[in-house]
mmCIF file of C-alpha atoms in Angstrom:
data_model
loop_
_atom_site.group_PDB
_atom_site.id
_atom_site.type_symbol
_atom_site.label_atom_id
_atom_site.label_comp_id
_atom_site.label_asym_id
_atom_site.label_seq_id
_atom_site.Cartn_x
_atom_site.Cartn_y
_atom_site.Cartn_z
ATOM 1 C CA UNK T 250 -54.786 -15.463 13.560
ATOM 2 C CA UNK T 251 -52.907 -12.594 15.227
ATOM 3 C CA UNK T 252 -49.819 -11.011 13.691
ATOM 4 C CA UNK T 253 -46.516 -12.026 15.258
ATOM 5 C CA UNK T 254 -45.082 -9.184 17.328
ATOM 6 C CA UNK T 255 -41.649 -7.995 16.211
ATOM 7 C CA UNK T 256 -39.092 -7.949 19.042
ATOM 8 C CA UNK T 257 -37.680 -4.425 19.639
ATOM 9 C CA UNK T 258 -34.115 -5.784 19.535
ATOM 10 C CA UNK T 259 -34.797 -7.408 16.145
ATOM 11 C CA UNK T 260 -36.279 -4.191 14.737
ATOM 12 C CA UNK T 261 -33.324 -2.154 16.001
ATOM 13 C CA UNK T 262 -30.767 -4.582 14.525
ATOM 14 C CA UNK T 263 -32.558 -4.634 11.160
ATOM 15 C CA UNK T 264 -32.779 -0.830 11.066
ATOM 16 C CA UNK T 265 -29.083 -0.483 11.870
ATOM 17 C CA UNK T 266 -28.174 -3.012 9.159
ATOM 18 C CA UNK T 267 -30.227 -1.169 6.541
ATOM 19 C CA UNK T 268 -28.754 2.193 7.556
ATOM 20 C CA UNK T 269 -25.221 0.811 7.144
ATOM 21 C CA UNK T 270 -26.204 -0.628 3.748
ATOM 22 C CA UNK T 271 -27.602 2.714 2.628
ATOM 23 C CA UNK T 272 -24.223 4.241 3.561
ATOM 24 C CA UNK T 273 -22.396 1.496 1.597
ATOM 25 C CA UNK T 274 -20.803 0.166 4.805
ATOM 26 C CA UNK T 275 -21.411 -3.390 3.699
ATOM 27 C CA UNK T 276 -19.296 -5.232 6.297
ATOM 28 C CA UNK T 277 -21.075 -3.401 9.135
ATOM 29 C CA UNK T 278 -24.435 -4.010 7.438
ATOM 30 C CA UNK T 279 -23.671 -7.742 7.273
ATOM 31 C CA UNK T 280 -22.863 -7.786 11.004
ATOM 32 C CA UNK T 281 -26.123 -5.984 11.818
ATOM 33 C CA UNK T 282 -28.157 -8.362 9.662
ATOM 34 C CA UNK T 283 -26.497 -11.348 11.347
ATOM 35 C CA UNK T 284 -27.478 -9.959 14.755
ATOM 36 C CA UNK T 285 -31.083 -9.556 13.584
ATOM 37 C CA UNK T 286 -31.056 -13.102 12.154
ATOM 38 C CA UNK T 287 -29.787 -14.500 15.480
ATOM 39 C CA UNK T 288 -32.572 -12.700 17.369
ATOM 40 C CA UNK T 289 -35.194 -14.000 14.925
ATOM 41 C CA UNK T 290 -33.883 -17.554 15.291
ATOM 42 C CA UNK T 291 -33.996 -17.340 19.091
ATOM 43 C CA UNK T 292 -37.570 -16.008 18.846
ATOM 44 C CA UNK T 293 -38.596 -18.897 16.594
ATOM 45 C CA UNK T 294 -39.259 -16.507 13.687
ATOM 46 C CA UNK T 295 -38.096 -18.563 10.697
ATOM 47 C CA UNK T 296 -39.210 -15.945 8.116
ATOM 48 C CA UNK T 297 -37.348 -13.173 9.943
ATOM 49 C CA UNK T 298 -34.259 -15.404 10.178
ATOM 50 C CA UNK T 299 -34.381 -16.141 6.437
ATOM 51 C CA UNK T 300 -34.841 -12.501 5.431
ATOM 52 C CA UNK T 301 -32.059 -11.199 7.674
ATOM 53 C CA UNK T 302 -29.662 -13.984 6.672
ATOM 54 C CA UNK T 303 -30.402 -13.093 3.045
ATOM 55 C CA UNK T 304 -29.643 -9.430 3.831
ATOM 56 C CA UNK T 305 -26.413 -10.517 5.514
ATOM 57 C CA UNK T 306 -25.405 -12.524 2.432
ATOM 58 C CA UNK T 307 -26.270 -9.628 0.082
ATOM 59 C CA UNK T 308 -23.968 -7.359 2.051
ATOM 60 C CA UNK T 309 -21.183 -9.944 2.082
ATOM 61 C CA UNK T 310 -21.483 -10.108 -1.715
ATOM 62 C CA UNK T 311 -21.226 -6.328 -2.000
ATOM 63 C CA UNK T 312 -18.285 -6.334 0.417
ATOM 64 C CA UNK T 313 -16.484 -8.840 -1.822
ATOM 65 C CA UNK T 314 -16.600 -11.682 0.736
ATOM 66 C CA UNK T 315 -17.694 -14.199 -1.864
ATOM 67 C CA UNK T 316 -16.887 -17.475 -0.101
ATOM 68 C CA UNK T 317 -18.919 -16.623 3.005
ATOM 69 C CA UNK T 318 -21.758 -15.290 0.849
ATOM 70 C CA UNK T 319 -21.818 -18.549 -1.125
ATOM 71 C CA UNK T 320 -21.993 -20.618 2.060
ATOM 72 C CA UNK T 321 -24.873 -18.533 3.455
ATOM 73 C CA UNK T 322 -26.756 -18.519 0.141
ATOM 74 C CA UNK T 323 -26.458 -22.293 -0.060
ATOM 75 C CA UNK T 324 -27.875 -22.679 3.452
ATOM 76 C CA UNK T 325 -30.758 -20.347 2.518
ATOM 77 C CA UNK T 326 -31.539 -22.378 -0.605
ATOM 78 C CA UNK T 327 -31.789 -25.516 1.557
ATOM 79 C CA UNK T 328 -33.795 -23.937 4.422
ATOM 80 C CA UNK T 329 -37.389 -24.955 5.119
ATOM 81 C CA UNK T 330 -38.666 -21.560 3.927
ATOM 82 C CA UNK T 331 -37.092 -22.180 0.521
ATOM 83 C CA UNK T 332 -38.447 -25.730 0.400
ATOM 84 C CA UNK T 333 -42.025 -24.404 0.520
ATOM 85 C CA UNK T 334 -41.498 -21.318 -1.677
ATOM 86 C CA UNK T 335 -39.975 -21.503 -5.190
ATOM 87 C CA UNK T 336 -39.442 -17.722 -5.068
ATOM 88 C CA UNK T 337 -37.405 -17.934 -1.841
ATOM 89 C CA UNK T 338 -35.301 -20.752 -3.262
ATOM 90 C CA UNK T 339 -34.815 -18.864 -6.558
ATOM 91 C CA UNK T 340 -33.662 -15.726 -4.700
ATOM 92 C CA UNK T 341 -31.117 -17.783 -2.736
ATOM 93 C CA UNK T 342 -29.849 -19.507 -5.894
ATOM 94 C CA UNK T 343 -29.475 -16.163 -7.718
ATOM 95 C CA UNK T 344 -27.401 -14.850 -4.823
ATOM 96 C CA UNK T 345 -25.341 -18.048 -4.806
ATOM 97 C CA UNK T 346 -24.752 -17.805 -8.575
ATOM 98 C CA UNK T 347 -23.506 -14.222 -8.246
ATOM 99 C CA UNK T 348 -21.167 -15.066 -5.361
ATOM 100 C CA UNK T 349 -19.818 -18.162 -7.144
ATOM 101 C CA UNK T 350 -19.155 -15.956 -10.177
ATOM 102 C CA UNK T 351 -17.279 -13.594 -7.863
ATOM 103 C CA UNK T 352 -15.156 -16.532 -6.713
ATOM 104 C CA UNK T 353 -14.444 -17.391 -10.346
ATOM 105 C CA UNK T 354 -16.316 -20.710 -10.097
ATOM 106 C CA UNK T 355 -18.207 -20.198 -13.332
ATOM 107 C CA UNK T 356 -19.429 -23.764 -13.910
ATOM 108 C CA UNK T 357 -21.034 -23.960 -10.457
ATOM 109 C CA UNK T 358 -22.414 -20.426 -10.887
ATOM 110 C CA UNK T 359 -24.065 -21.400 -14.176
ATOM 111 C CA UNK T 360 -25.723 -24.440 -12.569
ATOM 112 C CA UNK T 361 -27.093 -22.335 -9.700
ATOM 113 C CA UNK T 362 -28.407 -19.643 -12.052
ATOM 114 C CA UNK T 363 -29.986 -22.215 -14.387
ATOM 115 C CA UNK T 364 -31.736 -23.787 -11.392
ATOM 116 C CA UNK T 365 -33.112 -20.370 -10.412
ATOM 117 C CA UNK T 366 -34.454 -19.754 -13.923
ATOM 118 C CA UNK T 367 -36.062 -23.191 -13.848
ATOM 119 C CA UNK T 368 -37.954 -22.252 -10.673
ATOM 120 C CA UNK T 369 -39.555 -19.083 -12.061
ATOM 121 C CA UNK T 370 -42.060 -18.798 -14.871
ATOM 122 C CA UNK T 371 -44.258 -16.148 -16.482
ATOM 123 C CA UNK T 372 -46.464 -16.010 -13.404
ATOM 124 C CA UNK T 373 -43.540 -15.423 -11.050
ATOM 125 C CA UNK T 374 -42.431 -12.134 -9.581
ATOM 126 C CA UNK T 375 -41.037 -10.121 -12.514
ATOM 127 C CA UNK T 376 -38.030 -8.907 -10.538
ATOM 128 C CA UNK T 377 -36.981 -12.419 -9.503
ATOM 129 C CA UNK T 378 -37.483 -13.674 -13.062
ATOM 130 C CA UNK T 379 -35.298 -10.930 -14.553
ATOM 131 C CA UNK T 380 -32.592 -11.293 -11.894
ATOM 132 C CA UNK T 381 -32.462 -15.070 -12.445
ATOM 133 C CA UNK T 382 -32.026 -14.602 -16.200
ATOM 134 C CA UNK T 383 -29.419 -11.883 -15.639
ATOM 135 C CA UNK T 384 -27.377 -14.178 -13.406
ATOM 136 C CA UNK T 385 -27.523 -17.013 -15.955
ATOM 137 C CA UNK T 386 -26.580 -14.735 -18.853
ATOM 138 C CA UNK T 387 -23.643 -13.272 -16.908
ATOM 139 C CA UNK T 388 -22.195 -16.679 -16.035
ATOM 140 C CA UNK T 389 -22.686 -18.071 -19.555
ATOM 141 C CA UNK T 390 -21.076 -14.962 -21.035
ATOM 142 C CA UNK T 391 -18.040 -15.050 -18.759
ATOM 143 C CA UNK T 392 -17.684 -18.800 -19.407
ATOM 144 C CA UNK T 393 -17.445 -18.086 -23.129
ATOM 145 C CA UNK T 394 -20.728 -19.925 -23.921
ATOM 146 C CA UNK T 395 -21.817 -17.011 -26.057
ATOM 147 C CA UNK T 396 -24.451 -18.698 -28.240
ATOM 148 C CA UNK T 397 -26.299 -19.932 -25.168
ATOM 149 C CA UNK T 398 -25.917 -16.540 -23.508
ATOM 150 C CA UNK T 399 -27.352 -14.741 -26.537
ATOM 151 C CA UNK T 400 -30.344 -17.109 -26.674
ATOM 152 C CA UNK T 401 -31.050 -16.269 -23.025
ATOM 153 C CA UNK T 402 -30.682 -12.560 -23.883
ATOM 154 C CA UNK T 403 -33.420 -12.865 -26.507
ATOM 155 C CA UNK T 404 -35.682 -14.482 -23.892
ATOM 156 C CA UNK T 405 -34.910 -11.685 -21.436
ATOM 157 C CA UNK T 406 -35.484 -8.993 -24.062
ATOM 158 C CA UNK T 407 -38.967 -10.372 -24.676
ATOM 159 C CA UNK T 408 -39.747 -9.890 -20.960
ATOM 160 C CA UNK T 409 -38.989 -6.128 -20.974
ATOM 161 C CA UNK T 410 -42.124 -3.991 -21.099
ATOM 162 C CA UNK T 411 -43.290 -0.445 -20.375
ATOM 163 C CA UNK T 412 -44.754 -1.698 -17.091
ATOM 164 C CA UNK T 413 -41.328 -2.767 -15.839
ATOM 165 C CA UNK T 414 -39.540 -0.615 -13.249
ATOM 166 C CA UNK T 415 -36.905 1.604 -14.901
ATOM 167 C CA UNK T 416 -34.037 0.304 -12.756
ATOM 168 C CA UNK T 417 -34.989 -3.305 -13.526
ATOM 169 C CA UNK T 418 -35.296 -2.593 -17.256
ATOM 170 C CA UNK T 419 -31.944 -0.827 -17.157
ATOM 171 C CA UNK T 420 -30.271 -3.874 -15.609
ATOM 172 C CA UNK T 421 -31.811 -6.087 -18.293
ATOM 173 C CA UNK T 422 -30.578 -3.809 -21.100
ATOM 174 C CA UNK T 423 -27.181 -3.726 -19.398
ATOM 175 C CA UNK T 424 -26.656 -7.500 -19.367
ATOM 176 C CA UNK T 425 -27.989 -7.911 -22.936
ATOM 177 C CA UNK T 426 -25.554 -5.250 -24.107
ATOM 178 C CA UNK T 427 -22.704 -7.036 -22.325
ATOM 179 C CA UNK T 428 -23.357 -10.259 -24.227
ATOM 180 C CA UNK T 429 -23.780 -8.409 -27.522
ATOM 181 C CA UNK T 430 -20.275 -6.987 -27.043
ATOM 182 C CA UNK T 431 -18.904 -10.444 -26.216
ATOM 183 C CA UNK T 432 -20.532 -11.810 -29.397
ATOM 184 C CA UNK T 433 -18.856 -9.051 -31.474
ATOM 185 C CA UNK T 434 -22.286 -7.504 -32.077
ATOM 186 C CA UNK T 435 -20.775 -4.112 -31.255
ATOM 187 C CA UNK T 436 -23.612 -2.044 -32.727
ATOM 188 C CA UNK T 437 -26.194 -3.948 -30.678
ATOM 189 C CA UNK T 438 -23.994 -3.718 -27.594
ATOM 190 C CA UNK T 439 -23.786 0.059 -27.908
ATOM 191 C CA UNK T 440 -27.550 0.253 -28.536
ATOM 192 C CA UNK T 441 -28.509 -1.753 -25.435
ATOM 193 C CA UNK T 442 -26.033 0.086 -23.218
ATOM 194 C CA UNK T 443 -27.430 3.402 -24.442
ATOM 195 C CA UNK T 444 -30.928 2.161 -23.508
ATOM 196 C CA UNK T 445 -29.574 1.215 -20.076
ATOM 197 C CA UNK T 446 -27.955 4.638 -19.608
ATOM 198 C CA UNK T 447 -31.289 6.305 -20.455
ATOM 199 C CA UNK T 448 -33.175 4.298 -17.796
ATOM 200 C CA UNK T 449 -30.626 4.539 -14.976
ATOM 201 C CA UNK T 450 -30.633 7.693 -12.895
ATOM 202 C CA UNK T 451 -27.611 8.783 -10.818
ATOM 203 C CA UNK T 452 -29.952 10.707 -8.527
ATOM 204 C CA UNK T 453 -32.012 7.577 -7.836
ATOM 205 C CA UNK T 454 -29.172 5.109 -7.301
ATOM 206 C CA UNK T 455 -25.615 6.431 -7.627
ATOM 207 C CA UNK T 456 -24.122 3.025 -6.758
ATOM 208 C CA UNK T 457 -25.854 1.301 -9.708
ATOM 209 C CA UNK T 458 -24.889 4.259 -11.932
ATOM 210 C CA UNK T 459 -21.234 3.817 -10.947
ATOM 211 C CA UNK T 460 -21.288 0.046 -11.501
ATOM 212 C CA UNK T 461 -23.022 0.384 -14.880
ATOM 213 C CA UNK T 462 -20.587 2.976 -16.231
ATOM 214 C CA UNK T 463 -17.615 0.941 -14.999
ATOM 215 C CA UNK T 464 -18.909 -2.261 -16.613
ATOM 216 C CA UNK T 465 -19.996 -0.513 -19.798
ATOM 217 C CA UNK T 466 -16.541 1.020 -20.162
ATOM 218 C CA UNK T 467 -14.952 -2.422 -19.742
ATOM 219 C CA UNK T 468 -17.155 -3.896 -22.471
ATOM 220 C CA UNK T 469 -16.577 -0.999 -24.869
ATOM 221 C CA UNK T 470 -12.819 -1.255 -24.329
ATOM 222 C CA UNK T 471 -12.868 -5.029 -24.872
ATOM 223 C CA UNK T 472 -14.546 -4.308 -28.223
ATOM 224 C CA UNK T 473 -11.751 -1.790 -28.984
ATOM 225 C CA UNK T 474 -14.266 1.086 -28.878
ATOM 226 C CA UNK T 475 -12.070 3.901 -27.544
ATOM 227 C CA UNK T 476 -14.230 6.913 -28.341
ATOM 228 C CA UNK T 477 -15.362 9.945 -26.350
ATOM 229 C CA UNK T 478 -18.419 8.050 -25.034
ATOM 230 C CA UNK T 479 -16.156 5.353 -23.580
ATOM 231 C CA UNK T 480 -14.023 7.964 -21.848
ATOM 232 C CA UNK T 481 -17.201 9.515 -20.411
ATOM 233 C CA UNK T 482 -18.179 6.111 -18.991
ATOM 234 C CA UNK T 483 -14.762 5.789 -17.331
ATOM 235 C CA UNK T 484 -14.909 9.301 -15.882
ATOM 236 C CA UNK T 485 -18.502 8.900 -14.634
ATOM 237 C CA UNK T 486 -17.602 5.617 -12.942
ATOM 238 C CA UNK T 487 -14.514 7.125 -11.300
ATOM 239 C CA UNK T 488 -16.435 10.164 -10.083
ATOM 240 C CA UNK T 489 -19.429 8.188 -8.780
ATOM 241 C CA UNK T 490 -17.168 5.657 -7.034
ATOM 242 C CA UNK T 491 -15.311 8.519 -5.344
ATOM 243 C CA UNK T 492 -18.673 9.537 -3.866
ATOM 244 C CA UNK T 493 -20.211 6.164 -2.926
ATOM 245 C CA UNK T 494 -17.022 4.162 -2.376
ATOM 246 C CA UNK T 495 -16.433 0.633 -3.618
ATOM 247 C CA UNK T 496 -14.876 -2.670 -2.616
ATOM 248 C CA UNK T 497 -11.327 -3.574 -3.616
ATOM 249 C CA UNK T 498 -12.401 -5.458 -6.743
ATOM 250 C CA UNK T 499 -14.442 -2.485 -7.999
ATOM 251 C CA UNK T 500 -11.543 -0.077 -7.448
ATOM 252 C CA UNK T 501 -9.170 -2.423 -9.282
ATOM 253 C CA UNK T 502 -11.588 -2.757 -12.214
ATOM 254 C CA UNK T 503 -11.678 1.047 -12.497
ATOM 255 C CA UNK T 504 -7.881 1.067 -12.709
ATOM 256 C CA UNK T 505 -7.920 -1.750 -15.273
ATOM 257 C CA UNK T 506 -10.362 0.279 -17.406
ATOM 258 C CA UNK T 507 -8.082 3.305 -17.178
ATOM 259 C CA UNK T 508 -5.062 1.169 -18.137
ATOM 260 C CA UNK T 509 -6.979 -0.289 -21.094
ATOM 261 C CA UNK T 510 -7.988 3.212 -22.203
ATOM 262 C CA UNK T 511 -4.379 4.404 -21.989
ATOM 263 C CA UNK T 512 -3.259 1.422 -24.070
ATOM 264 C CA UNK T 513 -5.854 1.965 -26.806
ATOM 265 C CA UNK T 514 -5.107 5.716 -26.793
ATOM 266 C CA UNK T 515 -1.451 4.927 -27.543
ATOM 267 C CA UNK T 516 -0.009 5.710 -24.110
ATOM 268 C CA UNK T 517 1.504 2.269 -23.594
ATOM 269 C CA UNK T 518 3.908 3.453 -20.902
ATOM 270 C CA UNK T 519 1.096 4.736 -18.689
ATOM 271 C CA UNK T 520 -0.828 1.501 -19.307
ATOM 272 C CA UNK T 521 2.115 -0.666 -18.234
ATOM 273 C CA UNK T 522 2.662 1.456 -15.124
ATOM 274 C CA UNK T 523 -0.942 0.885 -14.005
ATOM 275 C CA UNK T 524 -0.881 -2.798 -14.965
ATOM 276 C CA UNK T 525 2.310 -3.320 -12.934
ATOM 277 C CA UNK T 526 0.396 -2.136 -9.866
ATOM 278 C CA UNK T 527 -2.607 -4.329 -10.731
ATOM 279 C CA UNK T 528 -0.463 -7.454 -11.109
ATOM 280 C CA UNK T 529 0.424 -7.185 -7.441
ATOM 281 C CA UNK T 530 -3.264 -7.532 -6.559
ATOM 282 C CA UNK T 531 -4.055 -10.319 -9.033
ATOM 283 C CA UNK T 532 -4.600 -12.886 -6.268
ATOM 284 C CA UNK T 533 -7.198 -10.634 -4.598
ATOM 285 C CA UNK T 534 -9.580 -10.561 -7.600
ATOM 286 C CA UNK T 535 -11.584 -13.292 -9.392
ATOM 287 C CA UNK T 536 -9.328 -15.331 -11.696
ATOM 288 C CA UNK T 537 -11.109 -14.198 -14.861
ATOM 289 C CA UNK T 538 -10.343 -10.552 -14.013
ATOM 290 C CA UNK T 539 -6.738 -11.467 -13.209
ATOM 291 C CA UNK T 540 -6.577 -13.141 -16.616
ATOM 292 C CA UNK T 541 -7.678 -9.893 -18.276
ATOM 293 C CA UNK T 542 -4.966 -7.979 -16.385
ATOM 294 C CA UNK T 543 -2.207 -10.317 -17.619
ATOM 295 C CA UNK T 544 -3.636 -10.471 -21.158
ATOM 296 C CA UNK T 545 -3.621 -6.678 -21.493
ATOM 297 C CA UNK T 546 -0.147 -6.559 -19.966
ATOM 298 C CA UNK T 547 1.057 -9.038 -22.601
ATOM 299 C CA UNK T 548 -0.290 -6.851 -25.425
ATOM 300 C CA UNK T 549 1.376 -3.752 -23.973
ATOM 301 C CA UNK T 550 4.682 -5.588 -23.413
ATOM 302 C CA UNK T 551 4.653 -6.935 -26.974
ATOM 303 C CA UNK T 552 4.109 -3.425 -28.338
ATOM 304 C CA UNK T 553 7.226 -2.217 -26.521
ATOM 305 C CA UNK T 554 9.297 -5.140 -27.816
ATOM 306 C CA UNK T 555 9.438 -7.009 -24.482
ATOM 307 C CA UNK T 556 8.591 -10.313 -26.168
ATOM 308 C CA UNK T 557 9.788 -12.681 -23.441
ATOM 309 C CA UNK T 558 7.897 -10.766 -20.759
ATOM 310 C CA UNK T 559 4.811 -10.793 -23.003
ATOM 311 C CA UNK T 560 5.032 -14.584 -23.348
ATOM 312 C CA UNK T 561 5.244 -14.981 -19.581
ATOM 313 C CA UNK T 562 2.193 -12.741 -19.139
ATOM 314 C CA UNK T 563 0.239 -14.777 -21.710
ATOM 315 C CA UNK T 564 1.055 -18.035 -19.900
ATOM 316 C CA UNK T 565 -0.152 -16.458 -16.653
ATOM 317 C CA UNK T 566 -3.320 -15.157 -18.364
ATOM 318 C CA UNK T 567 -4.159 -18.588 -19.774
ATOM 319 C CA UNK T 568 -3.631 -20.183 -16.353
ATOM 320 C CA UNK T 569 -5.972 -17.668 -14.670
ATOM 321 C CA UNK T 570 -8.655 -18.181 -17.327
ATOM 322 C CA UNK T 571 -8.401 -21.952 -16.859
ATOM 323 C CA UNK T 572 -8.911 -21.530 -13.116
ATOM 324 C CA UNK T 573 -11.977 -19.391 -13.798
ATOM 325 C CA UNK T 574 -13.557 -22.050 -16.007
ATOM 326 C CA UNK T 575 -13.255 -19.828 -19.093
ATOM 327 C CA UNK T 576 -11.509 -22.168 -21.575
ATOM 328 C CA UNK T 577 -12.265 -19.999 -24.621
ATOM 329 C CA UNK T 578 -10.393 -17.032 -23.131
ATOM 330 C CA UNK T 579 -7.532 -19.362 -22.128
ATOM 331 C CA UNK T 580 -7.376 -20.626 -25.717
ATOM 332 C CA UNK T 581 -7.215 -17.054 -27.034
ATOM 333 C CA UNK T 582 -4.248 -16.337 -24.771
ATOM 334 C CA UNK T 583 -2.476 -19.533 -25.922
ATOM 335 C CA UNK T 584 -3.151 -18.717 -29.574
ATOM 336 C CA UNK T 585 -1.380 -15.384 -29.034
ATOM 337 C CA UNK T 586 1.615 -17.361 -27.763
ATOM 338 C CA UNK T 587 1.967 -19.193 -31.083
ATOM 339 C CA UNK T 588 4.534 -17.345 -33.268
ATOM 340 C CA UNK T 589 3.131 -15.966 -36.501
ATOM 341 C CA UNK T 590 4.760 -16.517 -39.907
ATOM 342 C CA UNK T 591 8.037 -14.674 -40.193
ATOM 343 C CA UNK T 592 8.158 -13.794 -36.499
ATOM 344 C CA UNK T 593 11.370 -13.638 -34.523
ATOM 345 C CA UNK T 594 11.549 -16.828 -32.451
ATOM 346 C CA UNK T 595 14.810 -16.149 -30.673
#
């Protein structure tokens, strides 16, 4: 059986797509991958079509075009290649789970991620296995299903070994630390994030380094850990993002972290100023992130005595959390609305 010859036009389109991706030009990379996928389809190369469509969807995810990524990932999960290969189908479902999470559709994201985990076992590709578990843990955590998320974390922790690639191990430590923070296991959260920081290398992948420091800062701040290490995470993320760039959601999360830091450091005025800007972009980010913006704004407004404005922000936060499928966070916002004993109810 002779090897199928790769069309020069296909090879050129794939190369261009990968070069754009390496430069973090994700929209251009998605266009290049689509061109390569079209050529592969016309040539009758179903494997080439699947791989380039997957690359296109990955770039759409990184560009923040979640709806289109979800649609492509769904088509990949239903393609003939995926029907004959559990690993192909799992990869498509992981991508779909991550894009659905980006859209704020947490229930659907959890189902997709759980399906991916169900397709892989101990004999599967380690990277696919870990990524499937990461996706499931992330969606369970953001949905507020913390006991289930922590159980999955323990399963993932058992999969980490010395033979595992450093970047992959770092991502596993990262997601376990995230859930530990959400479960109020602050010491364990700090421990796992420190392990992640030790395995990640800014010289190897500055983009991952930026994303990790940004996310770690957000988790530390949510746990009210406003120490020098948290500030270093914020500054590293800001510096690395200045170098590699980032999509709109990533830039807004950096600003939310800075606002949260200002609030915890006692500079409520600076926090409110940043949050005022962020509110104007609330419809451009996933609803769970918008909920966090309004929830922090409510706390800052209450501290300055703007009680009516704080109530309005809490109502908005609860609504955004409901839309995201995060009822526990919505309940927390509504509980803050209830006046405490002896409070002024005018």
